[in-house]
Amino acid sequence: MTDNGESVELRRCDSCGARFLPNDGACPRCGSTRTRAYSAPALGTVLAATELTSPAEGWHAPHRLALVEMPEAVRLFAIVDGGLPSAGAIVAVRREGEVYRARTEPAPS
Ligand SMILES: [Zn+2]
């Protein structure tokens, strides 16, 4: 896996060491509020992906979603930009407002 130089913000719990997505409160594992942000490489592995042909109002069809595992086993759901990735594909992930977006990593040049 290559580093594209981008990163996503994740959080780490100082009490139990859990890694998780940024939230507004406590560690989801132990409840501690001693958590801090850190930056992780913005590349993840697709665990599963699906395509909705009739998404909820306000979304374009087809609407593609992927379950992505980031470094240190943090998992997130992302909207897929581009074609439907297969399981095991490497995607670049970025946060856009309240959602994550994933795109297939471009071929090395
Ligand atoms: Zn914790």
mmCIF file of N, CA, C and O and ligand atoms in Angstrom:
data_model
loop_
_atom_site.group_PDB
_atom_site.id
_atom_site.type_symbol
_atom_site.label_atom_id
_atom_site.label_comp_id
_atom_site.label_asym_id
_atom_site.label_seq_id
_atom_site.Cartn_x
_atom_site.Cartn_y
_atom_site.Cartn_z
ATOM 1 N N MET A 1 0.855 -1.195 0.000
ATOM 2 C CA MET A 1 0.000 0.000 0.000
ATOM 3 C C MET A 1 0.890 1.244 0.000
ATOM 4 O O MET A 1 1.793 1.362 0.814
ATOM 5 N N THR A 2 0.654 2.138 -0.915
ATOM 6 C CA THR A 2 1.467 3.344 -0.971
ATOM 7 C C THR A 2 0.787 4.476 -0.214
ATOM 8 O O THR A 2 -0.415 4.475 -0.022
ATOM 9 N N ASP A 3 1.588 5.423 0.200
ATOM 10 C CA ASP A 3 1.065 6.577 0.932
ATOM 11 C C ASP A 3 0.824 7.695 -0.064
ATOM 12 O O ASP A 3 1.726 8.119 -0.771
ATOM 13 N N ASN A 4 -0.412 8.170 -0.157
ATOM 14 C CA ASN A 4 -0.715 9.230 -1.115
ATOM 15 C C ASN A 4 -0.519 10.614 -0.498
ATOM 16 O O ASN A 4 -0.850 11.618 -1.106
ATOM 17 N N GLY A 5 -0.011 10.663 0.729
ATOM 18 C CA GLY A 5 0.253 11.934 1.370
ATOM 19 C C GLY A 5 -0.938 12.551 2.058
ATOM 20 O O GLY A 5 -0.796 13.542 2.770
ATOM 21 N N GLU A 6 -2.118 11.960 1.842
ATOM 22 C CA GLU A 6 -3.301 12.495 2.497
ATOM 23 C C GLU A 6 -3.537 11.748 3.800
ATOM 24 O O GLU A 6 -2.997 10.684 4.027
ATOM 25 N N SER A 7 -4.371 12.347 4.644
ATOM 26 C CA SER A 7 -4.646 11.690 5.914
ATOM 27 C C SER A 7 -6.083 11.941 6.324
ATOM 28 O O SER A 7 -6.747 12.844 5.807
ATOM 29 N N VAL A 8 -6.552 11.119 7.222
ATOM 30 C CA VAL A 8 -7.862 11.323 7.836
ATOM 31 C C VAL A 8 -7.660 11.404 9.341
ATOM 32 O O VAL A 8 -6.738 10.802 9.883
ATOM 33 N N GLU A 9 -8.518 12.154 9.992
ATOM 34 C CA GLU A 9 -8.409 12.292 11.435
ATOM 35 C C GLU A 9 -9.177 11.170 12.133
ATOM 36 O O GLU A 9 -10.353 10.957 11.868
ATOM 37 N N LEU A 10 -8.483 10.475 12.998
ATOM 38 C CA LEU A 10 -9.109 9.455 13.837
ATOM 39 C C LEU A 10 -8.843 9.841 15.288
ATOM 40 O O LEU A 10 -8.145 10.815 15.562
ATOM 41 N N ARG A 11 -9.429 9.062 16.216
ATOM 42 C CA ARG A 11 -9.184 9.340 17.631
ATOM 43 C C ARG A 11 -8.653 8.093 18.324
ATOM 44 O O ARG A 11 -8.959 6.971 17.939
ATOM 45 N N ARG A 12 -7.883 8.356 19.346
ATOM 46 C CA ARG A 12 -7.263 7.295 20.133
ATOM 47 C C ARG A 12 -7.618 7.551 21.596
ATOM 48 O O ARG A 12 -7.623 8.690 22.055
ATOM 49 N N CYS A 13 -7.917 6.463 22.300
ATOM 50 C CA CYS A 13 -8.236 6.568 23.725
ATOM 51 C C CYS A 13 -6.964 6.386 24.540
ATOM 52 O O CYS A 13 -6.260 5.390 24.379
ATOM 53 N N ASP A 14 -6.679 7.336 25.424
ATOM 54 C CA ASP A 14 -5.486 7.227 26.268
ATOM 55 C C ASP A 14 -5.650 6.174 27.355
ATOM 56 O O ASP A 14 -4.672 5.695 27.913
ATOM 57 N N SER A 15 -6.887 5.832 27.680
ATOM 58 C CA SER A 15 -7.108 4.877 28.768
ATOM 59 C C SER A 15 -6.982 3.432 28.308
ATOM 60 O O SER A 15 -6.322 2.628 28.954
ATOM 61 N N CYS A 16 -7.627 3.086 27.183
ATOM 62 C CA CYS A 16 -7.620 1.675 26.773
ATOM 63 C C CYS A 16 -6.932 1.440 25.427
ATOM 64 O O CYS A 16 -6.752 0.301 25.023
ATOM 65 N N GLY A 17 -6.571 2.504 24.737
ATOM 66 C CA GLY A 17 -5.853 2.339 23.477
ATOM 67 C C GLY A 17 -6.733 2.137 22.268
ATOM 68 O O GLY A 17 -6.226 1.956 21.158
ATOM 69 N N ALA A 18 -8.046 2.137 22.429
ATOM 70 C CA ALA A 18 -8.951 1.934 21.296
ATOM 71 C C ALA A 18 -8.770 3.064 20.278
ATOM 72 O O ALA A 18 -8.458 4.200 20.632
ATOM 73 N N ARG A 19 -8.957 2.714 18.992
ATOM 74 C CA ARG A 19 -8.930 3.696 17.911
ATOM 75 C C ARG A 19 -10.328 3.751 17.342
ATOM 76 O O ARG A 19 -10.964 2.715 17.166
ATOM 77 N N PHE A 20 -10.810 4.960 17.032
ATOM 78 C CA PHE A 20 -12.185 5.066 16.540
ATOM 79 C C PHE A 20 -12.359 6.344 15.753
ATOM 80 O O PHE A 20 -11.469 7.203 15.719
ATOM 81 N N LEU A 21 -13.511 6.480 15.103
ATOM 82 C CA LEU A 21 -13.806 7.674 14.318
ATOM 83 C C LEU A 21 -14.055 8.844 15.253
ATOM 84 O O LEU A 21 -14.536 8.666 16.377
ATOM 85 N N PRO A 22 -13.748 10.049 14.797
ATOM 86 C CA PRO A 22 -13.989 11.219 15.635
ATOM 87 C C PRO A 22 -15.451 11.262 16.081
ATOM 88 O O PRO A 22 -16.356 11.043 15.290
ATOM 89 N N ASN A 23 -15.649 11.522 17.345
ATOM 90 C CA ASN A 23 -16.999 11.705 17.862
ATOM 91 C C ASN A 23 -16.965 12.903 18.807
ATOM 92 O O ASN A 23 -15.949 13.572 18.941
ATOM 93 N N ASP A 24 -18.076 13.174 19.441
ATOM 94 C CA ASP A 24 -18.113 14.357 20.298
ATOM 95 C C ASP A 24 -18.033 14.007 21.778
ATOM 96 O O ASP A 24 -18.329 14.828 22.624
ATOM 97 N N GLY A 25 -17.649 12.772 22.057
ATOM 98 C CA GLY A 25 -17.655 12.412 23.466
ATOM 99 C C GLY A 25 -16.638 11.375 23.845
ATOM 100 O O GLY A 25 -15.458 11.489 23.526
ATOM 101 N N ALA A 26 -17.116 10.344 24.482
ATOM 102 C CA ALA A 26 -16.241 9.392 25.147
ATOM 103 C C ALA A 26 -15.807 8.258 24.237
ATOM 104 O O ALA A 26 -16.365 8.031 23.167
ATOM 105 N N CYS A 27 -14.813 7.526 24.713
ATOM 106 C CA CYS A 27 -14.349 6.321 24.036
ATOM 107 C C CYS A 27 -15.497 5.322 23.941
ATOM 108 O O CYS A 27 -16.127 5.005 24.950
ATOM 109 N N PRO A 28 -15.776 4.800 22.730
ATOM 110 C CA PRO A 28 -16.889 3.859 22.583
ATOM 111 C C PRO A 28 -16.621 2.512 23.260
ATOM 112 O O PRO A 28 -17.550 1.742 23.472
ATOM 113 N N ARG A 29 -15.388 2.233 23.605
ATOM 114 C CA ARG A 29 -15.090 0.947 24.240
ATOM 115 C C ARG A 29 -15.157 1.041 25.762
ATOM 116 O O ARG A 29 -15.786 0.210 26.416
ATOM 117 N N CYS A 30 -14.478 2.045 26.348
ATOM 118 C CA CYS A 30 -14.368 2.064 27.813
ATOM 119 C C CYS A 30 -15.056 3.260 28.462
ATOM 120 O O CYS A 30 -15.166 3.313 29.682
ATOM 121 N N GLY A 31 -15.490 4.222 27.660
ATOM 122 C CA GLY A 31 -16.206 5.359 28.237
ATOM 123 C C GLY A 31 -15.324 6.486 28.711
ATOM 124 O O GLY A 31 -15.824 7.522 29.156
ATOM 125 N N SER A 32 -14.028 6.316 28.636
ATOM 126 C CA SER A 32 -13.118 7.379 29.064
ATOM 127 C C SER A 32 -13.268 8.601 28.171
ATOM 128 O O SER A 32 -13.540 8.494 26.974
ATOM 129 N N THR A 33 -13.094 9.787 28.754
ATOM 130 C CA THR A 33 -13.086 11.010 27.945
ATOM 131 C C THR A 33 -11.662 11.472 27.667
ATOM 132 O O THR A 33 -11.456 12.535 27.085
ATOM 133 N N ARG A 34 -10.692 10.671 28.063
ATOM 134 C CA ARG A 34 -9.294 11.000 27.769
ATOM 135 C C ARG A 34 -8.955 10.459 26.386
ATOM 136 O O ARG A 34 -8.336 9.411 26.243
ATOM 137 N N THR A 35 -9.403 11.164 25.355
ATOM 138 C CA THR A 35 -9.154 10.751 23.974
ATOM 139 C C THR A 35 -8.482 11.904 23.244
ATOM 140 O O THR A 35 -8.609 13.060 23.638
ATOM 141 N N ARG A 36 -7.771 11.559 22.191
ATOM 142 C CA ARG A 36 -7.116 12.614 21.413
ATOM 143 C C ARG A 36 -7.130 12.253 19.931
ATOM 144 O O ARG A 36 -7.165 11.080 19.557
ATOM 145 N N ALA A 37 -7.070 13.305 19.106
ATOM 146 C CA ALA A 37 -7.087 13.129 17.655
ATOM 147 C C ALA A 37 -5.694 12.772 17.159
ATOM 148 O O ALA A 37 -4.687 13.180 17.740
ATOM 149 N N TYR A 38 -5.655 11.998 16.097
ATOM 150 C CA TYR A 38 -4.393 11.757 15.401
ATOM 151 C C TYR A 38 -4.696 11.565 13.922
ATOM 152 O O TYR A 38 -5.840 11.317 13.545
ATOM 153 N N SER A 39 -3.672 11.712 13.121
ATOM 154 C CA SER A 39 -3.841 11.571 11.683
ATOM 155 C C SER A 39 -3.373 10.200 11.228
ATOM 156 O O SER A 39 -2.315 9.738 11.637
ATOM 157 N N ALA A 40 -4.182 9.552 10.396
ATOM 158 C CA ALA A 40 -3.825 8.255 9.843
ATOM 159 C C ALA A 40 -3.777 8.385 8.331
ATOM 160 O O ALA A 40 -4.474 9.222 7.752
ATOM 161 N N PRO A 41 -2.957 7.547 7.670
ATOM 162 C CA PRO A 41 -2.943 7.565 6.206
ATOM 163 C C PRO A 41 -4.356 7.346 5.667
ATOM 164 O O PRO A 41 -5.106 6.523 6.196
ATOM 165 N N ALA A 42 -4.701 8.090 4.607
ATOM 166 C CA ALA A 42 -6.078 8.083 4.104
ATOM 167 C C ALA A 42 -6.355 6.968 3.113
ATOM 168 O O ALA A 42 -7.147 7.133 2.194
ATOM 169 N N LEU A 43 -5.713 5.835 3.301
ATOM 170 C CA LEU A 43 -5.973 4.697 2.430
ATOM 171 C C LEU A 43 -6.577 3.571 3.253
ATOM 172 O O LEU A 43 -6.138 3.292 4.368
ATOM 173 N N GLY A 44 -7.592 2.940 2.677
ATOM 174 C CA GLY A 44 -8.231 1.840 3.372
ATOM 175 C C GLY A 44 -8.525 0.701 2.417
ATOM 176 O O GLY A 44 -8.391 0.838 1.203
ATOM 177 N N THR A 45 -8.930 -0.414 2.983
ATOM 178 C CA THR A 45 -9.248 -1.609 2.212
ATOM 179 C C THR A 45 -10.755 -1.836 2.235
ATOM 180 O O THR A 45 -11.369 -1.836 3.302
ATOM 181 N N VAL A 46 -11.329 -2.034 1.068
ATOM 182 C CA VAL A 46 -12.770 -2.284 0.974
ATOM 183 C C VAL A 46 -13.067 -3.679 1.525
ATOM 184 O O VAL A 46 -12.478 -4.668 1.095
ATOM 185 N N LEU A 47 -13.966 -3.731 2.498
ATOM 186 C CA LEU A 47 -14.412 -5.024 3.045
ATOM 187 C C LEU A 47 -15.644 -5.498 2.298
ATOM 188 O O LEU A 47 -15.823 -6.684 2.054
ATOM 189 N N ALA A 48 -16.509 -4.558 1.950
ATOM 190 C CA ALA A 48 -17.735 -4.884 1.218
ATOM 191 C C ALA A 48 -18.241 -3.608 0.572
ATOM 192 O O ALA A 48 -17.971 -2.507 1.054
ATOM 193 N N ALA A 49 -18.956 -3.756 -0.528
ATOM 194 C CA ALA A 49 -19.508 -2.582 -1.194
ATOM 195 C C ALA A 49 -20.851 -2.962 -1.793
ATOM 196 O O ALA A 49 -21.102 -4.126 -2.121
ATOM 197 N N THR A 50 -21.709 -1.970 -1.927
ATOM 198 C CA THR A 50 -23.020 -2.227 -2.491
ATOM 199 C C THR A 50 -23.462 -1.036 -3.310
ATOM 200 O O THR A 50 -22.930 0.051 -3.181
ATOM 201 N N GLU A 51 -24.433 -1.278 -4.154
ATOM 202 C CA GLU A 51 -24.934 -0.236 -5.043
ATOM 203 C C GLU A 51 -26.445 -0.156 -4.884
ATOM 204 O O GLU A 51 -27.140 -1.166 -5.012
ATOM 205 N N LEU A 52 -26.926 1.042 -4.590
ATOM 206 C CA LEU A 52 -28.360 1.252 -4.430
ATOM 207 C C LEU A 52 -28.883 1.893 -5.702
ATOM 208 O O LEU A 52 -28.437 2.968 -6.090
ATOM 209 N N THR A 53 -29.823 1.228 -6.344
ATOM 210 C CA THR A 53 -30.378 1.794 -7.578
ATOM 211 C C THR A 53 -31.543 2.729 -7.295
ATOM 212 O O THR A 53 -31.912 3.519 -8.151
ATOM 213 N N SER A 54 -32.111 2.627 -6.103
ATOM 214 C CA SER A 54 -33.181 3.545 -5.698
ATOM 215 C C SER A 54 -32.846 4.134 -4.336
ATOM 216 O O SER A 54 -33.447 3.776 -3.328
ATOM 217 N N PRO A 55 -31.851 5.037 -4.299
ATOM 218 C CA PRO A 55 -31.429 5.583 -3.009
ATOM 219 C C PRO A 55 -32.474 6.532 -2.434
ATOM 220 O O PRO A 55 -33.430 6.912 -3.114
ATOM 221 N N ALA A 56 -32.254 6.909 -1.195
ATOM 222 C CA ALA A 56 -33.145 7.857 -0.525
ATOM 223 C C ALA A 56 -33.183 9.179 -1.300
ATOM 224 O O ALA A 56 -32.237 9.521 -2.015
ATOM 225 N N GLU A 57 -34.257 9.895 -1.137
ATOM 226 C CA GLU A 57 -34.430 11.171 -1.820
ATOM 227 C C GLU A 57 -33.230 12.071 -1.541
ATOM 228 O O GLU A 57 -32.750 12.153 -0.411
ATOM 229 N N GLY A 58 -32.751 12.726 -2.565
ATOM 230 C CA GLY A 58 -31.629 13.632 -2.404
ATOM 231 C C GLY A 58 -30.294 13.036 -2.823
ATOM 232 O O GLY A 58 -29.303 13.743 -2.888
ATOM 233 N N TRP A 59 -30.283 11.741 -3.076
ATOM 234 C CA TRP A 59 -29.046 11.096 -3.513
ATOM 235 C C TRP A 59 -29.180 10.693 -4.978
ATOM 236 O O TRP A 59 -30.246 10.292 -5.422
ATOM 237 N N HIS A 60 -28.061 10.752 -5.668
ATOM 238 C CA HIS A 60 -28.061 10.358 -7.066
ATOM 239 C C HIS A 60 -28.030 8.834 -7.185
ATOM 240 O O HIS A 60 -27.448 8.159 -6.362
ATOM 241 N N ALA A 61 -28.672 8.313 -8.228
ATOM 242 C CA ALA A 61 -28.605 6.876 -8.512
ATOM 243 C C ALA A 61 -27.647 6.655 -9.682
ATOM 244 O O ALA A 61 -27.627 7.461 -10.608
ATOM 245 N N PRO A 62 -26.861 5.592 -9.696
ATOM 246 C CA PRO A 62 -26.733 4.644 -8.584
ATOM 247 C C PRO A 62 -25.894 5.228 -7.446
ATOM 248 O O PRO A 62 -24.976 6.008 -7.691
ATOM 249 N N HIS A 63 -26.237 4.873 -6.245
ATOM 250 C CA HIS A 63 -25.558 5.347 -5.046
ATOM 251 C C HIS A 63 -24.747 4.177 -4.500
ATOM 252 O O HIS A 63 -25.304 3.132 -4.185
ATOM 253 N N ARG A 64 -23.438 4.355 -4.447
ATOM 254 C CA ARG A 64 -22.573 3.243 -4.047
ATOM 255 C C ARG A 64 -21.986 3.505 -2.665
ATOM 256 O O ARG A 64 -21.515 4.611 -2.386
ATOM 257 N N LEU A 65 -21.986 2.483 -1.844
ATOM 258 C CA LEU A 65 -21.476 2.580 -0.483
ATOM 259 C C LEU A 65 -20.465 1.471 -0.251
ATOM 260 O O LEU A 65 -20.624 0.361 -0.757
ATOM 261 N N ALA A 66 -19.453 1.778 0.534
ATOM 262 C CA ALA A 66 -18.448 0.759 0.851
ATOM 263 C C ALA A 66 -18.144 0.774 2.341
ATOM 264 O O ALA A 66 -18.081 1.844 2.962
ATOM 265 N N LEU A 67 -17.970 -0.419 2.892
ATOM 266 C CA LEU A 67 -17.443 -0.566 4.249
ATOM 267 C C LEU A 67 -15.933 -0.673 4.095
ATOM 268 O O LEU A 67 -15.442 -1.568 3.393
ATOM 269 N N VAL A 68 -15.223 0.264 4.698
ATOM 270 C CA VAL A 68 -13.777 0.373 4.487
ATOM 271 C C VAL A 68 -13.058 0.212 5.819
ATOM 272 O O VAL A 68 -13.456 0.806 6.823
ATOM 273 N N GLU A 69 -12.007 -0.587 5.804
ATOM 274 C CA GLU A 69 -11.170 -0.715 6.992
ATOM 275 C C GLU A 69 -9.935 0.147 6.825
ATOM 276 O O GLU A 69 -9.150 -0.036 5.904
ATOM 277 N N MET A 70 -9.780 1.088 7.763
ATOM 278 C CA MET A 70 -8.649 1.998 7.756
ATOM 279 C C MET A 70 -7.512 1.376 8.576
ATOM 280 O O MET A 70 -7.688 0.335 9.204
ATOM 281 N N PRO A 71 -6.329 2.028 8.589
ATOM 282 C CA PRO A 71 -5.235 1.493 9.408
ATOM 283 C C PRO A 71 -5.682 1.315 10.857
ATOM 284 O O PRO A 71 -6.514 2.073 11.361
ATOM 285 N N GLU A 72 -5.141 0.321 11.520
ATOM 286 C CA GLU A 72 -5.418 0.029 12.921
ATOM 287 C C GLU A 72 -6.876 -0.375 13.129
ATOM 288 O O GLU A 72 -7.461 -0.141 14.173
ATOM 289 N N ALA A 73 -7.455 -0.985 12.083
ATOM 290 C CA ALA A 73 -8.749 -1.655 12.185
ATOM 291 C C ALA A 73 -9.936 -0.731 12.451
ATOM 292 O O ALA A 73 -10.976 -1.177 12.900
ATOM 293 N N VAL A 74 -9.786 0.566 12.183
ATOM 294 C CA VAL A 74 -10.934 1.458 12.297
ATOM 295 C C VAL A 74 -11.768 1.302 11.028
ATOM 296 O O VAL A 74 -11.230 1.371 9.915
ATOM 297 N N ARG A 75 -13.064 1.061 11.187
ATOM 298 C CA ARG A 75 -13.931 0.842 10.033
ATOM 299 C C ARG A 75 -14.920 1.984 9.867
ATOM 300 O O ARG A 75 -15.391 2.548 10.855
ATOM 301 N N LEU A 76 -15.223 2.294 8.621
ATOM 302 C CA LEU A 76 -16.174 3.360 8.344
ATOM 303 C C LEU A 76 -16.955 3.032 7.075
ATOM 304 O O LEU A 76 -16.542 2.208 6.261
ATOM 305 N N PHE A 77 -18.114 3.686 6.949
ATOM 306 C CA PHE A 77 -18.880 3.610 5.719
ATOM 307 C C PHE A 77 -18.564 4.833 4.888
ATOM 308 O O PHE A 77 -18.493 5.944 5.412
ATOM 309 N N ALA A 78 -18.361 4.629 3.600
ATOM 310 C CA ALA A 78 -18.032 5.746 2.721
ATOM 311 C C ALA A 78 -18.885 5.696 1.464
ATOM 312 O O ALA A 78 -19.253 4.623 0.986
ATOM 313 N N ILE A 79 -19.182 6.871 0.954
ATOM 314 C CA ILE A 79 -19.817 6.992 -0.350
ATOM 315 C C ILE A 79 -18.726 6.791 -1.390
ATOM 316 O O ILE A 79 -17.634 7.369 -1.276
ATOM 317 N N VAL A 80 -18.996 5.977 -2.380
ATOM 318 C CA VAL A 80 -17.985 5.666 -3.396
ATOM 319 C C VAL A 80 -18.110 6.634 -4.571
ATOM 320 O O VAL A 80 -19.198 6.810 -5.126
ATOM 321 N N ASP A 81 -17.002 7.266 -4.920
ATOM 322 C CA ASP A 81 -16.925 8.074 -6.133
ATOM 323 C C ASP A 81 -16.312 7.199 -7.208
ATOM 324 O O ASP A 81 -15.177 6.765 -7.078
ATOM 325 N N GLY A 82 -17.064 6.934 -8.253
ATOM 326 C CA GLY A 82 -16.554 6.080 -9.314
ATOM 327 C C GLY A 82 -17.257 4.743 -9.295
ATOM 328 O O GLY A 82 -18.344 4.591 -8.731
ATOM 329 N N GLY A 83 -16.617 3.774 -9.921
ATOM 330 C CA GLY A 83 -17.221 2.459 -10.059
ATOM 331 C C GLY A 83 -17.299 1.708 -8.744
ATOM 332 O O GLY A 83 -16.643 2.065 -7.768
ATOM 333 N N LEU A 84 -18.105 0.661 -8.748
ATOM 334 C CA LEU A 84 -18.268 -0.161 -7.554
ATOM 335 C C LEU A 84 -16.982 -0.957 -7.306
ATOM 336 O O LEU A 84 -16.581 -1.766 -8.140
ATOM 337 N N PRO A 85 -16.317 -0.723 -6.172
ATOM 338 C CA PRO A 85 -15.082 -1.466 -5.905
ATOM 339 C C PRO A 85 -15.385 -2.884 -5.445
ATOM 340 O O PRO A 85 -16.459 -3.153 -4.901
ATOM 341 N N SER A 86 -14.447 -3.783 -5.670
ATOM 342 C CA SER A 86 -14.612 -5.141 -5.165
ATOM 343 C C SER A 86 -13.920 -5.244 -3.807
ATOM 344 O O SER A 86 -13.077 -4.416 -3.451
ATOM 345 N N ALA A 87 -14.295 -6.274 -3.058
ATOM 346 C CA ALA A 87 -13.675 -6.493 -1.753
ATOM 347 C C ALA A 87 -12.177 -6.666 -1.925
ATOM 348 O O ALA A 87 -11.724 -7.347 -2.842
ATOM 349 N N GLY A 88 -11.427 -6.004 -1.081
ATOM 350 C CA GLY A 88 -9.980 -6.079 -1.155
ATOM 351 C C GLY A 88 -9.346 -4.919 -1.892
ATOM 352 O O GLY A 88 -8.130 -4.738 -1.823
ATOM 353 N N ALA A 89 -10.164 -4.126 -2.593
ATOM 354 C CA ALA A 89 -9.627 -2.979 -3.316
ATOM 355 C C ALA A 89 -9.128 -1.928 -2.327
ATOM 356 O O ALA A 89 -9.681 -1.765 -1.241
ATOM 357 N N ILE A 90 -8.085 -1.210 -2.736
ATOM 358 C CA ILE A 90 -7.555 -0.122 -1.928
ATOM 359 C C ILE A 90 -8.211 1.172 -2.402
ATOM 360 O O ILE A 90 -8.243 1.457 -3.603
ATOM 361 N N VAL A 91 -8.745 1.947 -1.457
ATOM 362 C CA VAL A 91 -9.389 3.197 -1.810
ATOM 363 C C VAL A 91 -8.785 4.330 -0.991
ATOM 364 O O VAL A 91 -8.309 4.133 0.125
ATOM 365 N N ALA A 92 -8.807 5.515 -1.579
ATOM 366 C CA ALA A 92 -8.408 6.723 -0.869
ATOM 367 C C ALA A 92 -9.659 7.300 -0.222
ATOM 368 O O ALA A 92 -10.695 7.433 -0.875
ATOM 369 N N VAL A 93 -9.571 7.629 1.044
ATOM 370 C CA VAL A 93 -10.732 8.092 1.804
ATOM 371 C C VAL A 93 -10.521 9.536 2.237
ATOM 372 O O VAL A 93 -9.427 9.935 2.620
ATOM 373 N N ARG A 94 -11.587 10.318 2.127
ATOM 374 C CA ARG A 94 -11.518 11.673 2.666
ATOM 375 C C ARG A 94 -12.844 11.993 3.317
ATOM 376 O O ARG A 94 -13.887 11.433 2.981
ATOM 377 N N ARG A 95 -12.773 12.901 4.267
ATOM 378 C CA ARG A 95 -13.981 13.326 4.945
ATOM 379 C C ARG A 95 -14.495 14.576 4.251
ATOM 380 O O ARG A 95 -13.736 15.472 3.906
ATOM 381 N N GLU A 96 -15.801 14.600 4.057
ATOM 382 C CA GLU A 96 -16.429 15.764 3.424
ATOM 383 C C GLU A 96 -17.650 16.107 4.264
ATOM 384 O O GLU A 96 -18.687 15.455 4.158
ATOM 385 N N GLY A 97 -17.494 17.086 5.141
ATOM 386 C CA GLY A 97 -18.581 17.414 6.047
ATOM 387 C C GLY A 97 -18.847 16.251 6.985
ATOM 388 O O GLY A 97 -17.945 15.817 7.690
ATOM 389 N N GLU A 98 -20.057 15.736 6.949
ATOM 390 C CA GLU A 98 -20.435 14.658 7.861
ATOM 391 C C GLU A 98 -20.259 13.272 7.254
ATOM 392 O O GLU A 98 -20.580 12.280 7.909
ATOM 393 N N VAL A 99 -19.805 13.206 6.015
ATOM 394 C CA VAL A 99 -19.688 11.896 5.371
ATOM 395 C C VAL A 99 -18.246 11.633 4.942
ATOM 396 O O VAL A 99 -17.430 12.542 4.838
ATOM 397 N N TYR A 100 -17.980 10.366 4.720
ATOM 398 C CA TYR A 100 -16.693 9.966 4.150
ATOM 399 C C TYR A 100 -16.928 9.579 2.703
ATOM 400 O O TYR A 100 -17.963 9.016 2.352
ATOM 401 N N ARG A 101 -15.953 9.898 1.869
ATOM 402 C CA ARG A 101 -16.020 9.521 0.466
ATOM 403 C C ARG A 101 -14.787 8.697 0.139
ATOM 404 O O ARG A 101 -13.701 8.960 0.644
ATOM 405 N N ALA A 102 -14.986 7.678 -0.701
ATOM 406 C CA ALA A 102 -13.885 6.795 -1.084
ATOM 407 C C ALA A 102 -13.769 6.791 -2.590
ATOM 408 O O ALA A 102 -14.772 6.774 -3.300
ATOM 409 N N ARG A 103 -12.553 6.812 -3.075
ATOM 410 C CA ARG A 103 -12.332 6.658 -4.509
ATOM 411 C C ARG A 103 -11.234 5.627 -4.717
ATOM 412 O O ARG A 103 -10.331 5.499 -3.898
ATOM 413 N N THR A 104 -11.322 4.951 -5.824
ATOM 414 C CA THR A 104 -10.307 3.958 -6.132
ATOM 415 C C THR A 104 -8.982 4.666 -6.367
ATOM 416 O O THR A 104 -8.933 5.700 -7.030
ATOM 417 N N GLU A 105 -7.954 4.106 -5.793
ATOM 418 C CA GLU A 105 -6.630 4.716 -5.943
ATOM 419 C C GLU A 105 -6.210 4.705 -7.401
ATOM 420 O O GLU A 105 -6.325 3.675 -8.068
ATOM 421 N N PRO A 106 -5.754 5.854 -7.921
ATOM 422 C CA PRO A 106 -5.299 5.863 -9.320
ATOM 423 C C PRO A 106 -4.082 4.975 -9.515
ATOM 424 O O PRO A 106 -3.308 4.777 -8.598
ATOM 425 N N ALA A 107 -3.957 4.458 -10.707
ATOM 426 C CA ALA A 107 -2.814 3.604 -11.024
ATOM 427 C C ALA A 107 -1.529 4.424 -10.887
ATOM 428 O O ALA A 107 -1.511 5.618 -11.181
ATOM 429 N N PRO A 108 -0.444 3.795 -10.409
ATOM 430 C CA PRO A 108 0.822 4.517 -10.282
ATOM 431 C C PRO A 108 1.271 5.066 -11.626
ATOM 432 O O PRO A 108 1.110 4.414 -12.648
ATOM 433 N N SER A 109 1.827 6.268 -11.613
ATOM 434 C CA SER A 109 2.261 6.878 -12.879
ATOM 435 C C SER A 109 3.768 6.823 -12.985
ATOM 436 O O SER A 109 4.453 6.573 -12.013
HETATM 437 ZN ZN ZN B 1 -11.098 3.647 25.904
#
